[in-house]
Amino acid sequence: MKKIVLLPLDERPCNYDFVYKLFQSDELKIVRPTQLGSKKDPADFDKIKEFLFEECEQAFGLILSVDMLLYGGLVPSRMHMETVETLKERLQVIKQLKEKNPQLKIYAFHCIMRCPSYNNADEEPDYYEYYGERLFTYGVMKHKVQLGQAAAEEAEVLRAQIPEKVLVDFEGRRELSRTLNMETVRYYTEGDLDALVFPQDDSAPLGYTAIDQMQIRRKIQEAGMTDEILLYSGADEVALTLTARMLNEMKGNHPKVYVKYATEAAKHMIPKYEGVRLCTTIGFHILSAGCIPVEQEEAADVIMIATAPDDKMEEAFDQPSISPNYNAERNMAEIMRYIREKLSEGKRVAIADNAYSNGGELDLIRMLNKHGILMDVSAYAGWNTNGNTLGTVLAEAVYDYYYGDTKQRKDFLVERYLEDVGYCSHARGLVTTEISAYADTAFATEENAAEVAASARVHLDEFTAQYLSSIADKVHITHVSMPWKRMFEVKLDAEYNQ
């Protein structure tokens, strides 16, 4: 058994539980902290440091969230009050871990600070409640000025709509964050990190995040590391992706992945909350997982289905879409025929359900259920962003490649159907309507959260009976709760018992 230490991005189930649930086995021992922070409250650095020193001394590998190490979590990384000197000192823990265990493989990921396009301070500094949209719009215009696509006067008009102290704080935070991103690149070039990924959540082609991305990419180029340090859309799935990569490293193998699109035009679509074309992001995710993209299906160990539309991605709560790109351009009849044919040939089929953002496609689940093949696919995911979905599916596929059809894999797959589609695309909207007094905000009390969880459980049972009827008698939901006391995510545990 080899020990892999996980320092997750934060305490949410997608970051804290998914790696443990999928990869913990007789061959891999996943070790994670017993205590982290809580949303805007950062984890204790001294406890994190103690955990790392204790667990990494005899470990094979470390999956390291640099944001957790430096700031105590993803959300605290956007609103902390730490100095650059303190943060650089914290980063030295990486060198110290290597000194204590020179054989330790450290696969690190360090997020590029996001800039959402809306007014909401739930995961941002308080001023984002009032100036978030303006900050985003000004960032886009500022980027256009840099590219020669707009006049400086246009940017000044937008700048004048943001209080100076807000802009100074926001841009100062970005500069500090970018400085630490650059410092992490140096750690990689000096051999203290064995793999490094810069994910970016909630991004766009232009704006503050894209500007930071450009500067970080230039730093990577100057270091001659463009083919080694990866920068792509994602965040909450990266620990899964890098664990899959570490497993491939252990096995000395690189599974080959062929991508089948529901419409070829989807290759060039820019997914919602992301800044580059789908085919580019898929290529990065395959490499990040330690796999190899192939152009011929016959050469593939994994066939990954991408259900994305040809043009504009919509939100899951709007489904079924009335847009032609969802109904006419995507040939779902041919995709279902293809999936069934490949399964009958014994191929490993993984479904990246990226038709919508923030939830899986109900009609796809209906078809998989109708043909009785829900549990025949090797992997499925359809949650949050396209990047979150891709990384999760690839990790599942890598697990299946080495360990096959275990109960552990089946439990994780059932949880994906229940959470990604059952909760995100079905129960969440119904519960929000039923408990409108507080369902779309942070819940005032634990009792509120318990009420929401109970309602979600009822609708998840309905979903199982209706959409998973071919396996409903084998699906057992064992836990439902709201980890951040809000509607967006759920902590869900389930089992598939044959």
Short mmCIF file of C-alpha atoms in Angstrom, two decimals:
data_model
loop_
_atom_site.label_atom_id
_atom_site.label_comp_id
_atom_site.label_asym_id
_atom_site.label_seq_id
_atom_site.Cartn_x
_atom_site.Cartn_y
_atom_site.Cartn_z
CA MET A 1 0.00 0.00 0.00
CA LYS A 2 1.24 3.49 -0.90
CA LYS A 3 0.18 6.54 1.09
CA ILE A 4 -1.01 9.65 -0.73
CA VAL A 5 -1.53 12.75 1.39
CA LEU A 6 -4.31 15.11 0.31
CA LEU A 7 -4.37 18.78 1.25
CA PRO A 8 -7.66 19.81 -0.38
CA LEU A 9 -8.71 23.16 -1.77
CA ASP A 10 -11.33 23.52 0.98
CA GLU A 11 -13.72 21.50 3.13
CA ARG A 12 -16.56 21.11 0.61
CA PRO A 13 -17.35 17.47 -0.30
CA CYS A 14 -16.14 17.86 -3.90
CA ASN A 15 -12.69 18.77 -2.58
CA TYR A 16 -12.54 16.89 0.72
CA ASP A 17 -14.50 13.69 -0.02
CA PHE A 18 -14.30 12.86 -3.73
CA VAL A 19 -10.63 11.79 -3.85
CA TYR A 20 -11.07 9.70 -0.70
CA LYS A 21 -14.27 8.05 -1.91
CA LEU A 22 -12.94 7.17 -5.34
CA PHE A 23 -9.30 6.24 -4.75
CA GLN A 24 -9.04 4.90 -1.19
CA SER A 25 -8.27 1.18 -1.62
CA ASP A 26 -6.07 -1.73 -0.60
CA GLU A 27 -3.37 -0.25 -2.85
CA LEU A 28 -3.78 3.45 -2.05
CA LYS A 29 -4.15 4.96 1.40
CA ILE A 30 -5.56 8.47 1.13
CA VAL A 31 -4.79 10.64 4.18
CA ARG A 32 -6.48 14.02 4.67
CA PRO A 33 -6.69 16.60 7.48
CA THR A 34 -9.32 15.98 10.12
CA GLN A 35 -9.96 19.70 10.56
CA LEU A 36 -10.09 22.54 8.05
CA GLY A 37 -11.79 25.95 7.96
CA SER A 38 -15.37 26.85 7.13
CA LYS A 39 -16.05 28.81 3.96
CA LYS A 40 -14.76 32.34 4.71
CA ASP A 41 -13.03 31.23 7.92
CA PRO A 42 -9.56 29.96 6.97
CA ALA A 43 -7.99 26.73 8.16
CA ASP A 44 -5.30 27.08 10.83
CA PHE A 45 -1.90 27.24 9.11
CA ASP A 46 -0.02 25.75 12.06
CA LYS A 47 -2.32 22.72 12.11
CA ILE A 48 -1.93 22.28 8.36
CA LYS A 49 1.84 22.46 8.68
CA GLU A 50 1.81 19.93 11.53
CA PHE A 51 -0.39 17.60 9.49
CA LEU A 52 1.88 17.79 6.45
CA PHE A 53 5.10 17.21 8.38
CA GLU A 54 3.62 14.22 10.19
CA GLU A 55 1.95 12.49 7.24
CA CYS A 56 4.38 13.23 4.39
CA GLU A 57 7.48 11.81 6.04
CA GLN A 58 6.64 8.25 4.94
CA ALA A 59 4.28 9.06 2.06
CA PHE A 60 4.63 8.25 -1.63
CA GLY A 61 2.92 11.43 -2.75
CA LEU A 62 1.21 14.68 -1.80
CA ILE A 63 -1.68 16.28 -3.67
CA LEU A 64 -1.21 19.88 -2.58
CA SER A 65 -3.60 22.81 -2.80
CA VAL A 66 -1.29 25.81 -2.59
CA ASP A 67 -4.31 27.98 -1.82
CA MET A 68 -5.05 25.90 1.28
CA LEU A 69 -1.40 26.02 2.35
CA LEU A 70 -1.07 29.78 1.90
CA TYR A 71 -4.52 31.14 2.70
CA GLY A 72 -6.46 28.39 4.45
CA GLY A 73 -8.83 27.71 1.56
CA LEU A 74 -10.14 28.97 -1.76
CA VAL A 75 -12.56 31.60 -0.46
CA PRO A 76 -10.06 32.95 2.14
CA SER A 77 -7.57 33.37 -0.72
CA ARG A 78 -9.76 36.23 -1.98
CA MET A 79 -10.18 38.13 1.29
CA HIS A 80 -7.21 37.45 3.58
CA MET A 81 -5.05 40.14 5.21
CA GLU A 82 -1.69 38.33 5.05
CA THR A 83 1.49 40.01 3.82
CA VAL A 84 3.60 38.81 0.94
CA GLU A 85 6.41 38.03 3.38
CA THR A 86 4.18 35.77 5.48
CA LEU A 87 2.88 33.97 2.40
CA LYS A 88 6.34 33.36 0.97
CA GLU A 89 7.41 31.98 4.33
CA ARG A 90 4.45 29.59 4.31
CA LEU A 91 5.38 28.44 0.83
CA GLN A 92 8.75 27.28 2.18
CA VAL A 93 6.91 24.34 3.77
CA ILE A 94 7.20 22.70 0.34
CA LYS A 95 11.01 22.76 0.47
CA GLN A 96 10.96 21.51 4.04
CA LEU A 97 8.77 18.55 3.10
CA LYS A 98 11.16 17.63 0.30
CA GLU A 99 14.12 17.86 2.65
CA LYS A 100 12.47 15.48 5.10
CA ASN A 101 11.38 13.05 2.36
CA PRO A 102 13.36 13.55 -0.89
CA GLN A 103 11.36 10.73 -2.56
CA LEU A 104 8.03 12.46 -1.93
CA LYS A 105 6.13 13.24 -5.14
CA ILE A 106 4.43 16.63 -4.77
CA TYR A 107 1.68 17.40 -7.30
CA ALA A 108 0.53 20.95 -6.63
CA PHE A 109 -2.25 23.19 -7.93
CA HIS A 110 -2.54 26.92 -7.38
CA CYS A 111 -5.66 28.80 -8.52
CA ILE A 112 -5.55 32.00 -10.51
CA MET A 113 -7.77 34.51 -8.69
CA ARG A 114 -11.18 34.76 -10.31
CA CYS A 115 -13.30 37.82 -11.15
CA PRO A 116 -17.01 36.87 -11.33
CA SER A 117 -19.30 38.90 -13.55
CA TYR A 118 -22.08 39.42 -10.97
CA ASN A 119 -22.86 41.24 -7.72
CA ASN A 120 -22.54 38.65 -4.96
CA ALA A 121 -20.28 38.62 -1.91
CA ASP A 122 -21.02 35.05 -0.84
CA GLU A 123 -17.48 33.97 -1.78
CA GLU A 124 -15.85 37.37 -2.31
CA PRO A 125 -15.00 40.49 -0.27
CA ASP A 126 -18.07 42.37 1.02
CA TYR A 127 -17.83 45.09 -1.63
CA TYR A 128 -18.46 42.51 -4.34
CA GLU A 129 -22.14 42.61 -3.35
CA TYR A 130 -22.34 46.09 -4.88
CA TYR A 131 -19.43 46.39 -7.31
CA GLY A 132 -18.79 42.88 -8.62
CA GLU A 133 -20.36 43.43 -12.02
CA ARG A 134 -18.62 46.79 -12.41
CA LEU A 135 -15.25 45.31 -11.50
CA PHE A 136 -15.70 42.58 -14.08
CA THR A 137 -16.82 45.01 -16.79
CA TYR A 138 -13.95 47.40 -16.04
CA GLY A 139 -11.49 44.48 -16.15
CA VAL A 140 -12.72 43.50 -19.61
CA MET A 141 -12.39 47.07 -20.88
CA LYS A 142 -8.96 47.44 -19.29
CA HIS A 143 -7.87 44.28 -21.10
CA LYS A 144 -9.25 45.61 -24.40
CA VAL A 145 -7.24 48.80 -23.94
CA GLN A 146 -4.08 46.72 -23.44
CA LEU A 147 -4.88 44.82 -26.65
CA GLY A 148 -5.56 48.00 -28.61
CA GLN A 149 -9.24 47.14 -29.01
CA ALA A 150 -10.61 50.10 -27.04
CA ALA A 151 -9.63 53.64 -26.09
CA ALA A 152 -8.32 54.45 -22.63
CA GLU A 153 -11.12 57.00 -22.21
CA GLU A 154 -13.69 54.19 -22.36
CA ALA A 155 -11.99 52.39 -19.50
CA GLU A 156 -11.82 55.60 -17.45
CA VAL A 157 -15.60 56.02 -17.69
CA LEU A 158 -16.06 52.58 -16.12
CA ARG A 159 -13.32 53.12 -13.56
CA ALA A 160 -15.09 56.25 -12.31
CA GLN A 161 -18.09 54.08 -11.34
CA ILE A 162 -16.02 52.12 -8.77
CA PRO A 163 -14.90 53.69 -5.45
CA GLU A 164 -11.14 54.17 -5.39
CA LYS A 165 -10.68 52.20 -2.16
CA VAL A 166 -12.56 49.24 -3.64
CA LEU A 167 -10.44 49.24 -6.77
CA VAL A 168 -7.19 49.63 -4.83
CA ASP A 169 -8.08 46.71 -2.57
CA PHE A 170 -9.22 44.44 -5.42
CA GLU A 171 -6.26 45.14 -7.69
CA GLY A 172 -3.86 44.90 -4.76
CA ARG A 173 -5.22 41.47 -3.88
CA ARG A 174 -4.83 40.36 -7.47
CA GLU A 175 -1.24 41.56 -7.59
CA LEU A 176 -0.40 39.72 -4.38
CA SER A 177 -2.09 36.55 -5.60
CA ARG A 178 -0.25 36.74 -8.93
CA THR A 179 3.07 37.26 -7.14
CA LEU A 180 2.56 34.02 -5.22
CA ASN A 181 1.53 32.23 -8.45
CA MET A 182 4.86 33.31 -9.93
CA GLU A 183 6.70 32.15 -6.82
CA THR A 184 5.11 28.70 -7.20
CA VAL A 185 6.49 28.53 -10.75
CA ARG A 186 9.96 29.07 -9.28
CA TYR A 187 9.46 26.22 -6.85
CA TYR A 188 8.69 23.95 -9.78
CA THR A 189 11.69 25.06 -11.82
CA GLU A 190 13.95 24.43 -8.82
CA GLY A 191 12.66 20.86 -8.49
CA ASP A 192 10.64 21.21 -5.30
CA LEU A 193 7.40 20.31 -7.12
CA ASP A 194 6.96 17.29 -9.38
CA ALA A 195 3.84 18.59 -11.12
CA LEU A 196 2.16 22.00 -11.16
CA VAL A 197 -1.23 23.08 -12.45
CA PHE A 198 -2.79 26.56 -12.49
CA PRO A 199 -6.57 26.10 -12.63
CA GLN A 200 -8.90 29.03 -13.14
CA ASP A 201 -12.54 28.92 -12.11
CA ASP A 202 -15.21 31.31 -13.30
CA SER A 203 -13.07 32.81 -16.05
CA ALA A 204 -13.70 34.57 -19.36
CA PRO A 205 -11.73 35.32 -22.55
CA LEU A 206 -11.09 38.92 -21.42
CA GLY A 207 -10.73 40.65 -18.07
CA TYR A 208 -8.70 40.55 -14.88
CA THR A 209 -8.35 36.77 -14.79
CA ALA A 210 -7.27 36.61 -18.43
CA ILE A 211 -4.69 39.37 -17.80
CA ASP A 212 -3.27 37.44 -14.84
CA GLN A 213 -3.30 34.26 -16.88
CA MET A 214 -1.29 35.95 -19.63
CA GLN A 215 1.37 37.15 -17.20
CA ILE A 216 1.66 33.78 -15.48
CA ARG A 217 1.87 32.03 -18.83
CA ARG A 218 4.68 34.42 -19.84
CA LYS A 219 6.54 33.49 -16.65
CA ILE A 220 6.11 29.81 -17.52
CA GLN A 221 7.39 30.43 -21.03
CA GLU A 222 10.45 32.29 -19.75
CA ALA A 223 11.22 29.30 -17.54
CA GLY A 224 10.96 26.98 -20.56
CA MET A 225 8.16 25.02 -18.89
CA THR A 226 5.24 25.47 -21.30
CA ASP A 227 5.10 21.72 -21.92
CA GLU A 228 5.20 20.88 -18.20
CA ILE A 229 3.24 23.45 -16.16
CA LEU A 230 -0.41 23.33 -17.22
CA LEU A 231 -2.86 26.24 -17.09
CA TYR A 232 -6.53 25.55 -17.84
CA SER A 233 -10.16 26.03 -16.73
CA GLY A 234 -11.14 24.20 -13.57
CA ALA A 235 -10.62 24.17 -9.80
CA ASP A 236 -12.74 21.88 -7.63
CA GLU A 237 -11.88 18.78 -9.69
CA VAL A 238 -8.10 19.22 -9.79
CA ALA A 239 -7.31 17.05 -6.75
CA LEU A 240 -9.14 14.19 -8.48
CA THR A 241 -7.25 14.83 -11.72
CA LEU A 242 -3.84 14.92 -10.06
CA THR A 243 -4.56 11.81 -8.00
CA ALA A 244 -5.36 10.01 -11.26
CA ARG A 245 -2.08 11.32 -12.64
CA MET A 246 -0.17 10.09 -9.58
CA LEU A 247 -1.77 6.66 -9.95
CA ASN A 248 -0.70 6.57 -13.60
CA GLU A 249 2.82 7.53 -12.50
CA MET A 250 2.83 4.70 -9.96
CA LYS A 251 1.69 2.23 -12.59
CA GLY A 252 4.06 3.56 -15.25
CA ASN A 253 1.18 3.84 -17.69
CA HIS A 254 -0.72 6.50 -19.63
CA PRO A 255 -4.24 5.46 -20.69
CA LYS A 256 -5.24 6.69 -24.14
CA VAL A 257 -8.42 8.77 -24.44
CA TYR A 258 -10.56 9.30 -27.55
CA VAL A 259 -13.22 12.02 -27.45
CA LYS A 260 -16.58 11.60 -29.21
CA TYR A 261 -18.65 14.80 -29.49
CA ALA A 262 -22.44 14.98 -29.73
CA THR A 263 -21.77 17.63 -32.36
CA GLU A 264 -18.39 18.31 -33.92
CA ALA A 265 -19.10 22.04 -33.71
CA ALA A 266 -18.88 21.79 -29.91
CA LYS A 267 -15.10 21.56 -30.21
CA HIS A 268 -14.96 25.29 -30.88
CA MET A 269 -17.58 26.38 -28.35
CA ILE A 270 -16.40 28.35 -25.29
CA PRO A 271 -18.16 26.81 -22.26
CA LYS A 272 -19.88 29.00 -19.75
CA TYR A 273 -17.57 30.35 -17.00
CA GLU A 274 -14.51 29.50 -19.10
CA GLY A 275 -12.26 31.41 -21.45
CA VAL A 276 -11.08 29.02 -24.18
CA ARG A 277 -12.57 26.56 -26.64
CA LEU A 278 -13.85 23.19 -25.40
CA CYS A 279 -11.40 21.07 -27.41
CA THR A 280 -8.47 22.99 -25.92
CA THR A 281 -9.70 22.51 -22.35
CA ILE A 282 -10.34 18.80 -22.94
CA GLY A 283 -6.78 18.37 -24.20
CA PHE A 284 -5.36 19.99 -21.08
CA HIS A 285 -7.50 17.87 -18.76
CA ILE A 286 -6.43 14.65 -20.46
CA LEU A 287 -2.76 15.61 -20.07
CA SER A 288 -3.26 16.75 -16.48
CA ALA A 289 -4.71 13.35 -15.59
CA GLY A 290 -1.59 11.67 -16.95
CA CYS A 291 -3.41 10.33 -19.98
CA ILE A 292 -2.78 10.66 -23.72
CA PRO A 293 -5.29 12.03 -26.26
CA VAL A 294 -5.68 9.93 -29.42
CA GLU A 295 -7.45 10.66 -32.69
CA GLN A 296 -8.43 7.07 -33.47
CA GLU A 297 -11.07 5.27 -31.44
CA GLU A 298 -9.38 1.91 -32.07
CA ALA A 299 -6.27 3.06 -30.19
CA ALA A 300 -8.18 4.24 -27.12
CA ASP A 301 -8.36 2.74 -23.65
CA VAL A 302 -11.16 5.18 -22.80
CA ILE A 303 -13.86 6.63 -25.05
CA MET A 304 -15.04 9.91 -23.55
CA ILE A 305 -18.41 11.23 -24.69
CA ALA A 306 -18.82 15.03 -24.66
CA THR A 307 -22.47 16.11 -24.82
CA ALA A 308 -21.83 19.87 -25.18
CA PRO A 309 -23.85 22.05 -27.58
CA ASP A 310 -22.45 23.69 -30.69
CA ASP A 311 -22.58 27.31 -29.60
CA LYS A 312 -23.86 28.74 -26.32
CA MET A 313 -24.00 26.67 -23.14
CA GLU A 314 -27.05 27.27 -20.96
CA GLU A 315 -27.80 26.66 -17.28
CA ALA A 316 -29.19 23.31 -16.20
CA PHE A 317 -32.21 24.93 -14.54
CA ASP A 318 -33.33 26.15 -17.99
CA GLN A 319 -33.54 22.65 -19.47
CA PRO A 320 -34.91 21.44 -21.73
CA SER A 321 -33.51 24.20 -23.89
CA ILE A 322 -35.56 25.66 -26.70
CA SER A 323 -32.41 26.55 -28.66
CA PRO A 324 -31.64 24.70 -31.90
CA ASN A 325 -28.07 23.99 -30.80
CA TYR A 326 -29.40 21.69 -28.09
CA ASN A 327 -32.00 19.87 -30.14
CA ALA A 328 -31.08 19.92 -33.82
CA GLU A 329 -27.29 20.25 -33.82
CA ARG A 330 -26.59 17.64 -31.13
CA ASN A 331 -27.34 14.22 -32.54
CA MET A 332 -28.22 12.50 -29.27
CA ALA A 333 -29.89 9.60 -31.06
CA GLU A 334 -26.58 8.79 -32.75
CA ILE A 335 -24.68 9.29 -29.48
CA MET A 336 -26.92 6.79 -27.69
CA ARG A 337 -26.49 4.28 -30.50
CA TYR A 338 -22.75 4.81 -30.33
CA ILE A 339 -22.61 4.38 -26.54
CA ARG A 340 -24.62 1.14 -26.67
CA GLU A 341 -22.51 -0.22 -29.51
CA LYS A 342 -19.22 0.50 -27.76
CA LEU A 343 -20.45 -0.98 -24.50
CA SER A 344 -21.48 -4.14 -26.33
CA GLU A 345 -17.95 -4.33 -27.73
CA GLY A 346 -16.53 -4.17 -24.20
CA LYS A 347 -15.15 -0.65 -24.56
CA ARG A 348 -14.64 1.65 -21.59
CA VAL A 349 -17.14 4.51 -22.07
CA ALA A 350 -16.97 7.66 -19.91
CA ILE A 351 -19.66 10.34 -20.21
CA ALA A 352 -18.73 14.00 -19.69
CA ASP A 353 -22.21 15.48 -19.46
CA ASN A 354 -21.32 19.08 -20.32
CA ALA A 355 -24.50 19.91 -22.20
CA TYR A 356 -25.42 22.42 -19.49
CA SER A 357 -23.56 24.19 -16.72
CA ASN A 358 -24.36 23.57 -13.05
CA GLY A 359 -26.12 20.27 -13.57
CA GLY A 360 -26.49 17.17 -15.74
CA GLU A 361 -28.93 16.62 -18.57
CA LEU A 362 -32.18 14.98 -17.51
CA ASP A 363 -32.99 13.67 -20.97
CA LEU A 364 -29.63 11.91 -21.21
CA ILE A 365 -30.32 10.11 -17.93
CA ARG A 366 -33.76 9.12 -19.20
CA MET A 367 -32.14 7.44 -22.21
CA LEU A 368 -29.41 5.68 -20.23
CA ASN A 369 -32.08 4.45 -17.84
CA LYS A 370 -34.41 3.31 -20.64
CA HIS A 371 -31.66 1.14 -22.15
CA GLY A 372 -30.58 -0.18 -18.75
CA ILE A 373 -26.96 0.96 -19.12
CA LEU A 374 -26.60 3.44 -16.24
CA MET A 375 -24.14 1.16 -14.46
CA ASP A 376 -22.43 -0.12 -17.60
CA VAL A 377 -20.58 3.11 -18.32
CA SER A 378 -17.19 3.48 -16.64
CA ALA A 379 -17.68 7.09 -15.60
CA TYR A 380 -20.21 9.90 -15.51
CA ALA A 381 -20.18 13.49 -14.25
CA GLY A 382 -22.19 16.61 -15.01
CA TRP A 383 -21.70 19.15 -12.23
CA ASN A 384 -20.89 22.86 -12.01
CA THR A 385 -18.52 23.89 -14.79
CA ASN A 386 -17.30 22.03 -17.84
CA GLY A 387 -13.85 21.78 -16.24
CA ASN A 388 -15.26 20.26 -13.04
CA THR A 389 -17.08 17.65 -15.12
CA LEU A 390 -14.09 16.75 -17.31
CA GLY A 391 -11.64 16.22 -14.46
CA THR A 392 -14.09 14.08 -12.50
CA VAL A 393 -14.91 11.85 -15.46
CA LEU A 394 -11.26 11.30 -16.31
CA ALA A 395 -10.42 10.38 -12.71
CA GLU A 396 -13.26 7.85 -12.67
CA ALA A 397 -12.08 6.40 -15.98
CA VAL A 398 -8.50 6.05 -14.74
CA TYR A 399 -9.74 4.27 -11.61
CA ASP A 400 -11.83 1.90 -13.73
CA TYR A 401 -8.87 1.29 -16.05
CA TYR A 402 -6.82 -0.15 -13.18
CA TYR A 403 -9.38 -1.57 -10.76
CA GLY A 404 -12.45 -2.37 -12.84
CA ASP A 405 -16.05 -2.63 -11.75
CA THR A 406 -15.65 -2.46 -7.97
CA LYS A 407 -18.38 -1.58 -5.48
CA GLN A 408 -16.43 1.57 -4.71
CA ARG A 409 -16.64 2.65 -8.35
CA LYS A 410 -20.36 1.86 -8.47
CA ASP A 411 -21.09 3.83 -5.31
CA PHE A 412 -19.22 6.85 -6.69
CA LEU A 413 -21.03 6.55 -10.03
CA VAL A 414 -24.44 6.40 -8.36
CA GLU A 415 -23.56 9.45 -6.28
CA ARG A 416 -22.73 11.33 -9.48
CA TYR A 417 -26.17 10.55 -10.91
CA LEU A 418 -27.87 11.54 -7.67
CA GLU A 419 -25.87 14.71 -7.03
CA ASP A 420 -25.02 16.02 -10.50
CA VAL A 421 -28.46 15.38 -11.97
CA GLY A 422 -30.78 14.45 -9.13
CA TYR A 423 -29.85 17.39 -6.94
CA CYS A 424 -28.38 20.00 -9.28
CA SER A 425 -30.89 19.63 -12.12
CA HIS A 426 -33.98 18.38 -10.28
CA ALA A 427 -34.20 18.79 -6.51
CA ARG A 428 -32.41 22.12 -6.11
CA GLY A 429 -34.92 24.10 -8.15
CA LEU A 430 -37.91 22.43 -6.49
CA VAL A 431 -36.56 23.05 -2.99
CA THR A 432 -35.75 26.66 -3.85
CA THR A 433 -39.37 27.20 -4.88
CA GLU A 434 -40.75 25.49 -1.78
CA ILE A 435 -38.54 27.31 0.72
CA SER A 436 -38.23 30.65 -1.05
CA ALA A 437 -37.83 32.62 2.18
CA TYR A 438 -34.17 31.67 2.49
CA ALA A 439 -33.40 28.95 -0.05
CA ASP A 440 -31.29 31.11 -2.33
CA THR A 441 -29.13 32.62 0.38
CA ALA A 442 -27.06 31.38 3.29
CA PHE A 443 -29.41 29.68 5.73
CA ALA A 444 -29.95 31.53 8.96
CA THR A 445 -29.78 28.49 11.25
CA GLU A 446 -28.88 24.82 11.34
CA GLU A 447 -32.62 24.11 11.49
CA ASN A 448 -33.06 25.88 8.15
CA ALA A 449 -30.30 23.77 6.65
CA ALA A 450 -31.85 20.60 8.04
CA GLU A 451 -35.23 21.58 6.57
CA VAL A 452 -33.66 22.11 3.15
CA ALA A 453 -31.80 18.78 3.37
CA ALA A 454 -34.99 16.94 4.30
CA SER A 455 -36.84 18.48 1.36
CA ALA A 456 -33.94 17.66 -0.97
CA ARG A 457 -34.01 14.05 0.23
CA VAL A 458 -37.69 13.75 -0.71
CA HIS A 459 -37.03 15.05 -4.23
CA LEU A 460 -33.94 12.85 -4.60
CA ASP A 461 -36.10 9.82 -3.82
CA GLU A 462 -38.56 11.02 -6.48
CA PHE A 463 -35.71 11.43 -8.94
CA THR A 464 -34.43 7.93 -8.22
CA ALA A 465 -37.83 6.38 -8.79
CA GLN A 466 -38.46 8.33 -12.00
CA TYR A 467 -35.07 8.69 -13.68
CA LEU A 468 -33.11 5.76 -12.21
CA SER A 469 -35.95 3.25 -12.20
CA SER A 470 -33.83 0.48 -13.74
CA ILE A 471 -31.57 0.48 -10.66
CA ALA A 472 -33.80 2.16 -8.05
CA ASP A 473 -34.12 -0.95 -5.89
CA LYS A 474 -30.33 -1.08 -5.55
CA VAL A 475 -29.76 2.63 -4.76
CA HIS A 476 -29.66 3.62 -1.09
CA ILE A 477 -29.16 7.26 -0.05
CA THR A 478 -27.51 7.28 3.38
CA HIS A 479 -26.88 10.98 3.99
CA VAL A 480 -28.00 14.40 2.73
CA SER A 481 -26.88 17.72 4.22
CA MET A 482 -25.95 21.27 3.22
CA PRO A 483 -22.23 21.75 4.05
CA TRP A 484 -22.05 25.51 3.54
CA LYS A 485 -25.67 26.09 4.59
CA ARG A 486 -26.69 27.26 1.14
CA MET A 487 -28.43 25.75 -1.90
CA PHE A 488 -25.51 25.54 -4.29
CA GLU A 489 -23.84 22.32 -3.10
CA VAL A 490 -24.96 19.26 -1.19
CA LYS A 491 -23.14 16.59 0.81
CA LEU A 492 -24.59 13.32 -0.40
CA ASP A 493 -23.64 9.74 0.45
CA ALA A 494 -25.17 6.76 -1.32
CA GLU A 495 -24.56 3.09 -1.97
CA TYR A 496 -25.28 0.75 -4.86
CA ASN A 497 -26.13 -2.68 -3.45
CA GLN A 498 -26.61 -5.55 -5.89
#
